[in-house]
Short mmCIF file of C-alpha atoms and ligand atoms in Angstrom, two decimals:
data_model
loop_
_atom_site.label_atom_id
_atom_site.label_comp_id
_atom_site.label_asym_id
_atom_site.label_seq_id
_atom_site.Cartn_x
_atom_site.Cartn_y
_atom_site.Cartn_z
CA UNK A 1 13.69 14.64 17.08
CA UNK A 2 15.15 11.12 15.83
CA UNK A 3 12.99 8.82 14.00
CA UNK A 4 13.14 5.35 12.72
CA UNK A 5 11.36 3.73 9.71
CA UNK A 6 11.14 0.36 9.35
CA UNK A 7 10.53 -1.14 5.67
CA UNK A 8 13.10 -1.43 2.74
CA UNK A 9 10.32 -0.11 -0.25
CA UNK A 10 9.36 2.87 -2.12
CA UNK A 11 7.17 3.68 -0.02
CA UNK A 12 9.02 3.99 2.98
CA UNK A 13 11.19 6.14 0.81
CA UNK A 14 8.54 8.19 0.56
CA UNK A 15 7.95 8.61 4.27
CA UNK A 16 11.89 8.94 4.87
CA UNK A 17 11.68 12.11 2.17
CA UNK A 18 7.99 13.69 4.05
CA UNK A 19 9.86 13.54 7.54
CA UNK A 20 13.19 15.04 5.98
CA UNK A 21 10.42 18.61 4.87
CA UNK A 22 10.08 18.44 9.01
CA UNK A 23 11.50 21.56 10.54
CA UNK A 24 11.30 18.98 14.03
CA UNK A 25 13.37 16.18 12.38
CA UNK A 26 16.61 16.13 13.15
CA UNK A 27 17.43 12.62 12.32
CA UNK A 28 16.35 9.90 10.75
CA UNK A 29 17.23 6.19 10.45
CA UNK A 30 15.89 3.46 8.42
CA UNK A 31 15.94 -0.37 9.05
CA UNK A 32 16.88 -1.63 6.35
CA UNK A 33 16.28 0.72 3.83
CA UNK A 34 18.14 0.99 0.57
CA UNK A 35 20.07 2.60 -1.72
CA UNK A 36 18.22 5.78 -2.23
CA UNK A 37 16.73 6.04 1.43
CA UNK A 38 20.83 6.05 2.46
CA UNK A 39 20.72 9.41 0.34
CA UNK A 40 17.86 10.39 3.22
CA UNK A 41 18.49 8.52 6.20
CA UNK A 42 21.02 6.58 7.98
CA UNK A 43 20.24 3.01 6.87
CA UNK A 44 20.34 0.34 10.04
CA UNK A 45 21.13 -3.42 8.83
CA UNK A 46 18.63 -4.75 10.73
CA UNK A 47 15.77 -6.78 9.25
CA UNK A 48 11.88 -5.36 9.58
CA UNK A 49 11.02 -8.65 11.61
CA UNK A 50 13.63 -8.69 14.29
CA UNK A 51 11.35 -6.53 16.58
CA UNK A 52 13.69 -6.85 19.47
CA UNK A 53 16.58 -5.53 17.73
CA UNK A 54 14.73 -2.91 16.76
CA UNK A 55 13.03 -1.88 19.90
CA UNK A 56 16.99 -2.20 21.39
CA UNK A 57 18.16 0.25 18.45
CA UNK A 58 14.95 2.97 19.39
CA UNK A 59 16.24 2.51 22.87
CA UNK A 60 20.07 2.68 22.69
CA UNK A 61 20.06 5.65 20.07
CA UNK A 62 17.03 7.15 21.74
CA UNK A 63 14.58 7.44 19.37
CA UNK A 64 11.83 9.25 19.51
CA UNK A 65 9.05 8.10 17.19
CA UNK A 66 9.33 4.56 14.72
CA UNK A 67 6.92 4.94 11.77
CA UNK A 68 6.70 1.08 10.39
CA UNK A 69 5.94 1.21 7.12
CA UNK A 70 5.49 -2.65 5.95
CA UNK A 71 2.40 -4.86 6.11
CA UNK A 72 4.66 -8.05 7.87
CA UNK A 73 5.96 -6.50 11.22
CA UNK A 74 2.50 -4.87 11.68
CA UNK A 75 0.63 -8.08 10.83
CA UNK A 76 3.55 -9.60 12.89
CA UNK A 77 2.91 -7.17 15.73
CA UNK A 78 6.00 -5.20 15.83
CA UNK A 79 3.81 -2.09 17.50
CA UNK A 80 2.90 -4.46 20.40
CA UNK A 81 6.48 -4.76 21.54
CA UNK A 82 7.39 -0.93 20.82
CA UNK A 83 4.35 -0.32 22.79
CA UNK A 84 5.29 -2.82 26.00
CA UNK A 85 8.93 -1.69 25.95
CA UNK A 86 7.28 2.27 26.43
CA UNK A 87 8.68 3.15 22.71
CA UNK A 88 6.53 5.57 20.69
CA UNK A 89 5.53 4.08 17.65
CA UNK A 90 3.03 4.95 14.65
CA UNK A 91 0.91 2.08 13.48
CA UNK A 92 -1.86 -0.66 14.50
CA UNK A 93 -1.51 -3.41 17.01
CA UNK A 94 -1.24 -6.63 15.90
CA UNK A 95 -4.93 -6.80 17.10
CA UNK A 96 -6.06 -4.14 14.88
CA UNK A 97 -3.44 -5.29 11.82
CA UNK A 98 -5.32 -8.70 11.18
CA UNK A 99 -7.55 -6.39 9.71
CA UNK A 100 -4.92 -7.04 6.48
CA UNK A 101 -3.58 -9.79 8.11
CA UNK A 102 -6.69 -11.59 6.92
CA UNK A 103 -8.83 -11.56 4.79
CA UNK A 104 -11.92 -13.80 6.36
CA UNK A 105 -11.53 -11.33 9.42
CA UNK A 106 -11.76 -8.35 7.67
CA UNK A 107 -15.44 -9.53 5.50
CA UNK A 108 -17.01 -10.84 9.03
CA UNK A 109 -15.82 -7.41 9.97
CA UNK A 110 -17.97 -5.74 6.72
CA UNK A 111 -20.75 -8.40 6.95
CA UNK A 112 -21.55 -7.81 10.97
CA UNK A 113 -21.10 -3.90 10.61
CA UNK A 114 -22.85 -3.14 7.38
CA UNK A 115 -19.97 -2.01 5.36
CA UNK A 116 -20.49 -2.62 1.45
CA UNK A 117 -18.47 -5.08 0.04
CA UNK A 118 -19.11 -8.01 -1.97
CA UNK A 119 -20.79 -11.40 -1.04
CA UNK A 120 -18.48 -13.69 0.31
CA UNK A 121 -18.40 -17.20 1.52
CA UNK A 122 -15.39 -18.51 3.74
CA UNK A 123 -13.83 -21.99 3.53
CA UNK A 124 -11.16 -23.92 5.15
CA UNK A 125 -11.53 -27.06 3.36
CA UNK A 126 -11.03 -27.75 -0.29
CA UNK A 127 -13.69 -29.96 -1.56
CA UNK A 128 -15.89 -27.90 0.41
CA UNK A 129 -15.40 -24.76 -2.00
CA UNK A 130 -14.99 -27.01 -4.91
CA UNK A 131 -18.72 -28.12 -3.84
CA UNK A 132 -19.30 -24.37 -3.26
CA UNK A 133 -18.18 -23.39 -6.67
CA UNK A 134 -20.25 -25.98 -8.84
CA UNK A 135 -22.92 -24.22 -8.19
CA UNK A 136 -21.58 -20.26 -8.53
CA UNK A 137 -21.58 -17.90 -11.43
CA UNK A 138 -19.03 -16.56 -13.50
CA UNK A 139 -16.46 -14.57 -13.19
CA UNK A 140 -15.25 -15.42 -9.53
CA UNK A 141 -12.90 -14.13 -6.99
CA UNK A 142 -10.55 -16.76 -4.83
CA UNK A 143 -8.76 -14.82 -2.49
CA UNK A 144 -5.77 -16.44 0.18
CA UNK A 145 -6.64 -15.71 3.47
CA UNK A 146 -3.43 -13.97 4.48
CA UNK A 147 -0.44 -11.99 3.15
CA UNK A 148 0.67 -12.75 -0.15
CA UNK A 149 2.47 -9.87 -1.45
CA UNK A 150 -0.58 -8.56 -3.10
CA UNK A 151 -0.81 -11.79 -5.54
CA UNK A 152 -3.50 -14.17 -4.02
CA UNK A 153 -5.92 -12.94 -5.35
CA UNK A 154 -7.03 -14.89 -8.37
CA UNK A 155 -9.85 -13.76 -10.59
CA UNK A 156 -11.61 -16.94 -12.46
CA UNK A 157 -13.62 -17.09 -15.31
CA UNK A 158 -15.34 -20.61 -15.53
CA UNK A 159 -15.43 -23.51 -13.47
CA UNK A 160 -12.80 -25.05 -14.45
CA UNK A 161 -9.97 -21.92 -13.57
CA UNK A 162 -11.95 -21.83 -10.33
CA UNK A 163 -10.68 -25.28 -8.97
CA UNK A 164 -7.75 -25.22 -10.47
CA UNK A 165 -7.37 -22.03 -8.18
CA UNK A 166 -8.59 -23.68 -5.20
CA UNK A 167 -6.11 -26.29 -5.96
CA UNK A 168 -3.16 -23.73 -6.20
CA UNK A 169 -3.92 -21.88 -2.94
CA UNK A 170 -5.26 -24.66 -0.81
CA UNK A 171 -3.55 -28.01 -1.81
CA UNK A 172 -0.35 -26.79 -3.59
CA UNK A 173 0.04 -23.71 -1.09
CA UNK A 174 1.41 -21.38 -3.49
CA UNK A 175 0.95 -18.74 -0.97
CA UNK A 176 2.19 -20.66 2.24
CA UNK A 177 -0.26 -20.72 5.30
CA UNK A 178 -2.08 -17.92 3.61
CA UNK A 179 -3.74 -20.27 1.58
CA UNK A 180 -5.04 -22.29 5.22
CA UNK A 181 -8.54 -20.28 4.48
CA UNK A 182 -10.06 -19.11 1.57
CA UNK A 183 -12.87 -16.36 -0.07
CA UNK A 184 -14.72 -17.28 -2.55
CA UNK A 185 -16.02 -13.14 -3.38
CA UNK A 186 -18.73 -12.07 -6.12
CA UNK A 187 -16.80 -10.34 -8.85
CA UNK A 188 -17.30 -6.67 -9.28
CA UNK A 189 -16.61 -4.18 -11.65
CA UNK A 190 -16.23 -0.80 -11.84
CA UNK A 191 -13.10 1.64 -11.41
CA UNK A 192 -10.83 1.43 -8.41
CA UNK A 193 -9.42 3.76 -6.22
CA UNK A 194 -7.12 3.44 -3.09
CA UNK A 195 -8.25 6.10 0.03
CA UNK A 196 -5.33 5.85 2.95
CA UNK A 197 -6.55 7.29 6.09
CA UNK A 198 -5.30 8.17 8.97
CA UNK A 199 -6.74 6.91 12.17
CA UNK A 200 -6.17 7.46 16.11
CA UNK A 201 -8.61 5.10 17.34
CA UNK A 202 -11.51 6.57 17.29
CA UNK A 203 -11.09 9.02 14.48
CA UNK A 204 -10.54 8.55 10.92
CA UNK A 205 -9.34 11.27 8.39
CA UNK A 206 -8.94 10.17 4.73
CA UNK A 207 -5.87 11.45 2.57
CA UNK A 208 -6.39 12.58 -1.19
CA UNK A 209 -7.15 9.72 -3.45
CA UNK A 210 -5.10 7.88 -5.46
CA UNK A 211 -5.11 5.43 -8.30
CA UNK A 212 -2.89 1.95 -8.42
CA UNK A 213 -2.53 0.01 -11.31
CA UNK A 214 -2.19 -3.69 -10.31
CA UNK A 215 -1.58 -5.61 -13.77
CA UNK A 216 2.45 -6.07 -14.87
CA UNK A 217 1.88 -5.06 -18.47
CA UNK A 218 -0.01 -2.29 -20.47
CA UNK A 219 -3.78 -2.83 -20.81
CA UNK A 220 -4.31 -4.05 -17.39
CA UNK A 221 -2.64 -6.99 -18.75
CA UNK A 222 -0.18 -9.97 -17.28
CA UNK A 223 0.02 -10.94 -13.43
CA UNK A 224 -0.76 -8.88 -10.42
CA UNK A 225 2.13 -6.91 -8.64
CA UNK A 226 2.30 -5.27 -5.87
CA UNK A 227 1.59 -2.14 -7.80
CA UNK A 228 2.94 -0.71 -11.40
CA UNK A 229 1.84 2.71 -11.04
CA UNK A 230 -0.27 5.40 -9.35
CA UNK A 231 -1.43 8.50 -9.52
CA UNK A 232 -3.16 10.91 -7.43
CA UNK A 233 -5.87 12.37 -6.88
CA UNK A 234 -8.72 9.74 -8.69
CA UNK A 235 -10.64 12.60 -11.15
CA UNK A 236 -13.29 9.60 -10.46
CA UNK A 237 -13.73 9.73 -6.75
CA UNK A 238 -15.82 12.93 -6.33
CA UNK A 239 -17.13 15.15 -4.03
CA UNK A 240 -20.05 13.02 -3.30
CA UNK A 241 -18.62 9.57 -3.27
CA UNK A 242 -16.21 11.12 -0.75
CA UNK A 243 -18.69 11.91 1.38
CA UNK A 244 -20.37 8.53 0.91
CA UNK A 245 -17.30 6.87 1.67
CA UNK A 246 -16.82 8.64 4.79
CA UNK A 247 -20.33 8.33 6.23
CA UNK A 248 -20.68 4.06 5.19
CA UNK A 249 -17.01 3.08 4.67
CA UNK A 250 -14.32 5.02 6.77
CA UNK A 251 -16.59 6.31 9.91
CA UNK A 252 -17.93 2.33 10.22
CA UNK A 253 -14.71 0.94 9.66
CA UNK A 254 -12.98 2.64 12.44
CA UNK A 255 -15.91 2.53 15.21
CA UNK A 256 -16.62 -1.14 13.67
CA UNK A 257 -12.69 -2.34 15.16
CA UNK A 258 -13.02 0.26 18.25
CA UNK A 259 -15.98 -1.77 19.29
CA UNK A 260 -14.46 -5.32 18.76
CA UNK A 261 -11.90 -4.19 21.08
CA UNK A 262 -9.24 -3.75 17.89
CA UNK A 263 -8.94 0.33 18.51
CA UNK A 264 -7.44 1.51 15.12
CA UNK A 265 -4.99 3.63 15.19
CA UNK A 266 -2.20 4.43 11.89
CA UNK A 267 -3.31 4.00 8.14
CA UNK A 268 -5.98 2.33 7.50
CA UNK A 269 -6.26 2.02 3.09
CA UNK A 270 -9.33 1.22 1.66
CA UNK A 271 -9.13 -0.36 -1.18
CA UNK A 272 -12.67 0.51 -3.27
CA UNK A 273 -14.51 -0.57 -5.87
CA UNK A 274 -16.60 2.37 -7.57
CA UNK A 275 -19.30 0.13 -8.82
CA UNK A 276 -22.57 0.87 -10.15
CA UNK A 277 -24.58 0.31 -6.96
CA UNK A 278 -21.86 2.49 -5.42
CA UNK A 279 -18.68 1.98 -3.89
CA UNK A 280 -17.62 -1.03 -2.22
CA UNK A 281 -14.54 -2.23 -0.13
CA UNK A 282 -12.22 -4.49 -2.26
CA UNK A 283 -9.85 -5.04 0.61
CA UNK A 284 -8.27 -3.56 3.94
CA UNK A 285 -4.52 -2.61 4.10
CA UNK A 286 -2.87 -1.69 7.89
CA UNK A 287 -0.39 0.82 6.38
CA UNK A 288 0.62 3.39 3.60
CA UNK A 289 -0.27 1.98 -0.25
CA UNK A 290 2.56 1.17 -2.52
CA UNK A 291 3.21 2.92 -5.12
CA UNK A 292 0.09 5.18 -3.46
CA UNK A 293 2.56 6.62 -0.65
CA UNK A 294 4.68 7.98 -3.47
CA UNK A 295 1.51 10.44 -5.12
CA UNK A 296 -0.29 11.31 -1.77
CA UNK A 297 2.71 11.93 0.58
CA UNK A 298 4.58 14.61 -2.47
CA UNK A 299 1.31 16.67 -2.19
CA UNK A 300 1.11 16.83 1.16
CA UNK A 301 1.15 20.00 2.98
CA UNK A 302 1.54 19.11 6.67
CA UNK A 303 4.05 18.63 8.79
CA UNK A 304 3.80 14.51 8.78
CA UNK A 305 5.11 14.62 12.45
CA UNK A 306 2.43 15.98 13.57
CA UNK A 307 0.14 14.01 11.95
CA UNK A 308 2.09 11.03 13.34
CA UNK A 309 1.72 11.94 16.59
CA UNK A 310 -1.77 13.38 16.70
CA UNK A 311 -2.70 9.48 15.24
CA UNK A 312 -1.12 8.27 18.50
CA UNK A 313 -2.19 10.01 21.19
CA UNK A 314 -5.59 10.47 20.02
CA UNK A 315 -5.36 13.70 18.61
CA UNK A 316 -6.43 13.35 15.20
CA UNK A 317 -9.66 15.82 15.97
CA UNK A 318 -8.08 18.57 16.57
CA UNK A 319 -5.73 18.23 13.00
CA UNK A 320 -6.68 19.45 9.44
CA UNK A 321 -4.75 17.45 6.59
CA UNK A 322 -4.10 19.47 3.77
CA UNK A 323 -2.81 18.87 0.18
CA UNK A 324 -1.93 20.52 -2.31
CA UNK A 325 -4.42 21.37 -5.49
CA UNK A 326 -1.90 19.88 -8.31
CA UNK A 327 -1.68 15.90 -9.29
CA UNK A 328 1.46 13.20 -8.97
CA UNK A 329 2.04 10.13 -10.86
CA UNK A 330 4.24 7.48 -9.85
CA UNK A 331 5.50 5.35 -12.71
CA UNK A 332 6.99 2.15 -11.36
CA UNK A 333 10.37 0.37 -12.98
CA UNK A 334 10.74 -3.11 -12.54
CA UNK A 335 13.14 -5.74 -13.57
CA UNK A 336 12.72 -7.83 -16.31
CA UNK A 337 10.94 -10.79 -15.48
CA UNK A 338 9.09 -9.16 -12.43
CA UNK A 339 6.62 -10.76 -10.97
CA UNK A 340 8.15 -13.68 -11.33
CA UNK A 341 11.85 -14.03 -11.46
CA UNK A 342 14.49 -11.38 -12.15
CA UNK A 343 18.07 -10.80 -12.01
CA UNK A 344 19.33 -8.59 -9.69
CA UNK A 345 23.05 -6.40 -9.37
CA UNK A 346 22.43 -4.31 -12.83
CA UNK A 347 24.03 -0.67 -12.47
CA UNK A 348 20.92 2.15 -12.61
CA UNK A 349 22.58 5.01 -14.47
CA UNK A 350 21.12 8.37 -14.97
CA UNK A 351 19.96 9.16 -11.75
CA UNK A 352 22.19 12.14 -11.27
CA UNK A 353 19.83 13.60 -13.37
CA UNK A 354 17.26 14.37 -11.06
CA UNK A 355 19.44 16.01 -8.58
CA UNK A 356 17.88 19.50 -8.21
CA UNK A 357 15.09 18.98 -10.32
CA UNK A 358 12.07 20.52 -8.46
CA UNK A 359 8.51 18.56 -8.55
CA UNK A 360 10.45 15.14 -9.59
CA UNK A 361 11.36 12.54 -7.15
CA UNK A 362 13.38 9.14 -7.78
CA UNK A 363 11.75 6.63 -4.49
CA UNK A 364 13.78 3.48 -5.00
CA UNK A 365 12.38 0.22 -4.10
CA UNK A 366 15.00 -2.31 -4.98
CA UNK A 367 18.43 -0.83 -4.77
CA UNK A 368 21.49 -1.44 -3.19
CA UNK A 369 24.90 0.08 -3.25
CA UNK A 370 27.38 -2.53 -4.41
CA UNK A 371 31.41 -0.99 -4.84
CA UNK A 372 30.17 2.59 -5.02
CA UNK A 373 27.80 2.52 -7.32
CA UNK A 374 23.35 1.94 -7.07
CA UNK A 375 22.33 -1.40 -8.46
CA UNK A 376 19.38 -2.99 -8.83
CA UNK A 377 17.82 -5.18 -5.93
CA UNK A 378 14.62 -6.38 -6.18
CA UNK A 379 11.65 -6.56 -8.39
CA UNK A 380 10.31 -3.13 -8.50
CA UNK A 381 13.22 -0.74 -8.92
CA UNK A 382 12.27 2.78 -8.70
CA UNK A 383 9.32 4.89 -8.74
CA UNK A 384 9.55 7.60 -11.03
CA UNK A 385 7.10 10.56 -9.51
CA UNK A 386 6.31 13.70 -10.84
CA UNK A 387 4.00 16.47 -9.76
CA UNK A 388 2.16 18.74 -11.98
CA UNK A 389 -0.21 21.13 -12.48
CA UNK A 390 -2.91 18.61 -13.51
CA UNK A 391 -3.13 14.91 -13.74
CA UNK A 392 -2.77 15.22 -17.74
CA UNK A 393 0.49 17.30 -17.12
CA UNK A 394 1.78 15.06 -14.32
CA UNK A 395 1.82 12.18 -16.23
CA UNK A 396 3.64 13.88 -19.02
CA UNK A 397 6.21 15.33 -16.39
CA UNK A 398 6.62 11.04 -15.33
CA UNK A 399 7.15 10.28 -18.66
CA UNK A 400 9.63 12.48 -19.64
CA UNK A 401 11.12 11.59 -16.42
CA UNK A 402 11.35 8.08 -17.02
CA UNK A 403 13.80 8.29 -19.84
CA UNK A 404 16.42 9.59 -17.97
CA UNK A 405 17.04 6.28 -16.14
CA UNK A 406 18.50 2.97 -17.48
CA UNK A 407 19.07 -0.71 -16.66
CA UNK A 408 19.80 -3.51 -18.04
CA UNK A 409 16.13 -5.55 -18.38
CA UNK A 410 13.91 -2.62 -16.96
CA UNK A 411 10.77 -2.36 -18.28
CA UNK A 412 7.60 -0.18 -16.79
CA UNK A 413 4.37 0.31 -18.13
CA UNK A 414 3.38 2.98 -20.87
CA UNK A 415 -0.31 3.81 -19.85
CA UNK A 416 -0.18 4.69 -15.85
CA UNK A 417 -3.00 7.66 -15.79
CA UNK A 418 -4.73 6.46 -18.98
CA UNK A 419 -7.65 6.46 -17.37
CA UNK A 420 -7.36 10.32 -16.69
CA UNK A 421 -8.30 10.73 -20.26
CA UNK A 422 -11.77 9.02 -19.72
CA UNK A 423 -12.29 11.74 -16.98
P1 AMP B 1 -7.06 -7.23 -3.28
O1 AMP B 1 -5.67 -7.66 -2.86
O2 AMP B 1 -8.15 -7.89 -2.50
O3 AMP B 1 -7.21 -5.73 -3.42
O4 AMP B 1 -7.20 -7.73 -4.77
C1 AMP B 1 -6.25 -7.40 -5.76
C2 AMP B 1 -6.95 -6.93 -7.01
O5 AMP B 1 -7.84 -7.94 -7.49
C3 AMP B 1 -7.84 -5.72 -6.78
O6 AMP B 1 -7.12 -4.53 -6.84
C4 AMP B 1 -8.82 -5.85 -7.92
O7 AMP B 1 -8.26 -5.40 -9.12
C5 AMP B 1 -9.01 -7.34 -8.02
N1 AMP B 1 -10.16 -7.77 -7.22
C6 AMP B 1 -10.17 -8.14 -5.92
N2 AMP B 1 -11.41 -8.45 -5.50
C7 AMP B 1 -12.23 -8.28 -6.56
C8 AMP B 1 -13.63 -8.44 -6.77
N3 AMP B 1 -14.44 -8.87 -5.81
N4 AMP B 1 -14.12 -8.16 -7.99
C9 AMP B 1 -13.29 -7.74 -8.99
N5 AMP B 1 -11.96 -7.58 -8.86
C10 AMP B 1 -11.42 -7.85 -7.66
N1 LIG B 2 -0.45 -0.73 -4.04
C1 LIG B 2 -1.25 -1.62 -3.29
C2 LIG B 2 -0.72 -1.95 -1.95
O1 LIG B 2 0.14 -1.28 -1.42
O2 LIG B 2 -1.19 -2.91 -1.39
#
């Protein structure tokens, strides 16, 4: 069968490389893609949010299944158009999406259901949460609204870096039209771990667990990215917490948006907070984690296809996801400067090097093929993954790995999987 991905990230690297191990894949395209996915797939110069184009491209080259991999169609409702124009497609209706899309939704959503997450009040005017704050304790959470590349979220430690981030989101819309609403959120602490699940609508079936690390720099220092690092599976999300999860988080979560009329069906990712009280829901994603994709999807045993399609036609029952019993870490490189600005157009050397090197994988993020040769593109570069035996041995594997690429300005962080050592 042909299949189209739409997204231009690591992750959807990721997913080009899982449907390339499909014995029933015979094809596959990815709008836009990059530099590495063109080693995978055919790349299609369209842009993720021209969903017509796309939905002509699935029709004139007769696609069989598009797997959207990025938060902004979905939010955008790409699926919705697939879906009228009778394309098969794997991921949520724009209905079901806002469940990212934002983030006032998605705690009404917690609050009226019962899931555990932490208290919340909602604003849409300014001096209302400045009001609102005066009288809060410290540390606080202001989160945007919407989508915000995984930035808005700004956590404050007095009063004063509390309206000064009400100020930033609200008044000087650093984060565009996301910053219309706002969530003021209790802080929590504990360790965090990503669970991506698939869903069909009425069934939800969690992947292994995984581990992002948020910060830019060593320490859990710096800004927040969109992710430095993961790796997979979370030594701290046991047996039990598992089944927790799946009895007050993931089973609630699904039948909460089947019975608001929002049926669920592609990836839902939890985002939790393994607190002391037990684990709560830091946020919703629609779609694959990234850097997560990168860990979970190179330990995967099943045919993803199949998986795909069970998700959309309500099949997910009668399917049994499997992974394997080793660990991956994903070790992101970014471009000096990253989160903020960077230069772009530096030749990546070294990545011959990986070519038939089993258990290692290269997922580029920003790359682009300029006169023959890969150069960087974006903020995050590559994700350097490596499998292992265990998580200790993994993230030695990544490491090692790591060195064997080079560009001008890259820099990555030295302590992805620290936390395996507190284990
Ligand atoms: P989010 O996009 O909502 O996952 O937030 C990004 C990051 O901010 C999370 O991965 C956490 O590290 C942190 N964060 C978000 N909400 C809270 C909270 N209520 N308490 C503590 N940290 C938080
Ligand atoms: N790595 C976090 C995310 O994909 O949102």
């Amino acid at each position: 069968m042909k299949v189209l991905v739409v997204g231009s990230g690591g992750r959807e690297h990721a997913i080009c490389y899982k449907l390339s191990q499909s014995s029933r894949v015979s094809k596959i395209y990815c709008a836009p893609g990059n530099a590495g996915i063109g080693q995978t797939a055919e790349c299609v110069s369209i842009g993720a949010m021209e969903f017509e184009k796309l939905a002509d491209f699935a029709e004139e080259n007769e696609i069989d299944l598009t797997v959207v991999g990025m938060d902004d169609p979905l939010v955008g409702g790409i699926v919705d158009v697939f879906e009228e124009r009778g394309l098969r497609v794997f991921g949520p209706r724009k209905n079901a999406a806002i469940i990212e899309g934002s983030k006032a939704f998605s705690k009404e959503l917690m609050k009226k259901y019962g899931i555990p997450t932490a208290a919340y009040e909602t604003f849409d005017n300014a001096d209302k949460a400045c009001e609102y704050l005066k009288t809060a304790s410290f540390p606080i959470v202001l989160k945007a609204d919407g989508l915000a590349l995984g930035k808005g979220v700004l956590i404050c430690n007095d009063l004063e870096e509390a309206l000064a981030g009400v100020k930033t989101i609200m008044l000087d819309k650093q984060f565009g039209s996301a910053g219309d609403k706002l969530v003021i959120e209790e802080f929590m602490t504990g360790r965090e771990v990503s669970v991506l699940c698939f869903c069909d609508g009425k069934t939800i079936k969690p992947m292994t667990s995984a581990q992002d690390h948020k910060r830019a720099l060593d320490g859990d220092k710096g800004l927040n990215t969109g992710g430095m690092g993961t790796f997979s599976p979370s030594p701290f999300y046991t047996d039990e917490t598992a089944d927790f999860c799946m009895k007050n988080i993931f089973e609630k979560s699904i039948a909460a948006m089947a019975a608001e009329g929002r049926e669920f069906k592609g990836v839902m990712f939890l985002g939790l907070m393994l607190t002391e009280k037990g684990p709560k829901v830091l946020e919703y994603n629609a779609r694959f984690g990234d850097p997560e994709a990168q860990v979970v999807l190179v330990r995967m045993k099943n045919d993803i296809v199949d998986v795909f399609e069970a998700c959309i036609d309500g099949k997910l029952d009668e399917t049994e996801l499997e992974f394997e019993d080793n660990a991956a870490v994903c070790v992101c490189i970014a471009s000096g400067g990253y989160p903020v600005s960077y230069k772009k157009g530096f030749e990546i050397k070294g990545l011959d090097n990986f070519k038939g090197k089993d258990g290692y994988y290269v997922f580029h993020a920003g790359t682009a093929l300029k006169d023959g040769k890969i150069v960087t593109n974006g903020g995050r570069v590559l994700g350097v993954t490596a499998k292992g035996a265990t998580l200790k041995e993994a993230r030695a594997n990544a490491y090692e790995a790591v060195k064997l690429v080079e560009f001008e300005g890259m820099y990555y962080r030295h302590d992805i999987g620290k936390a395996i050592d507190e284990a």
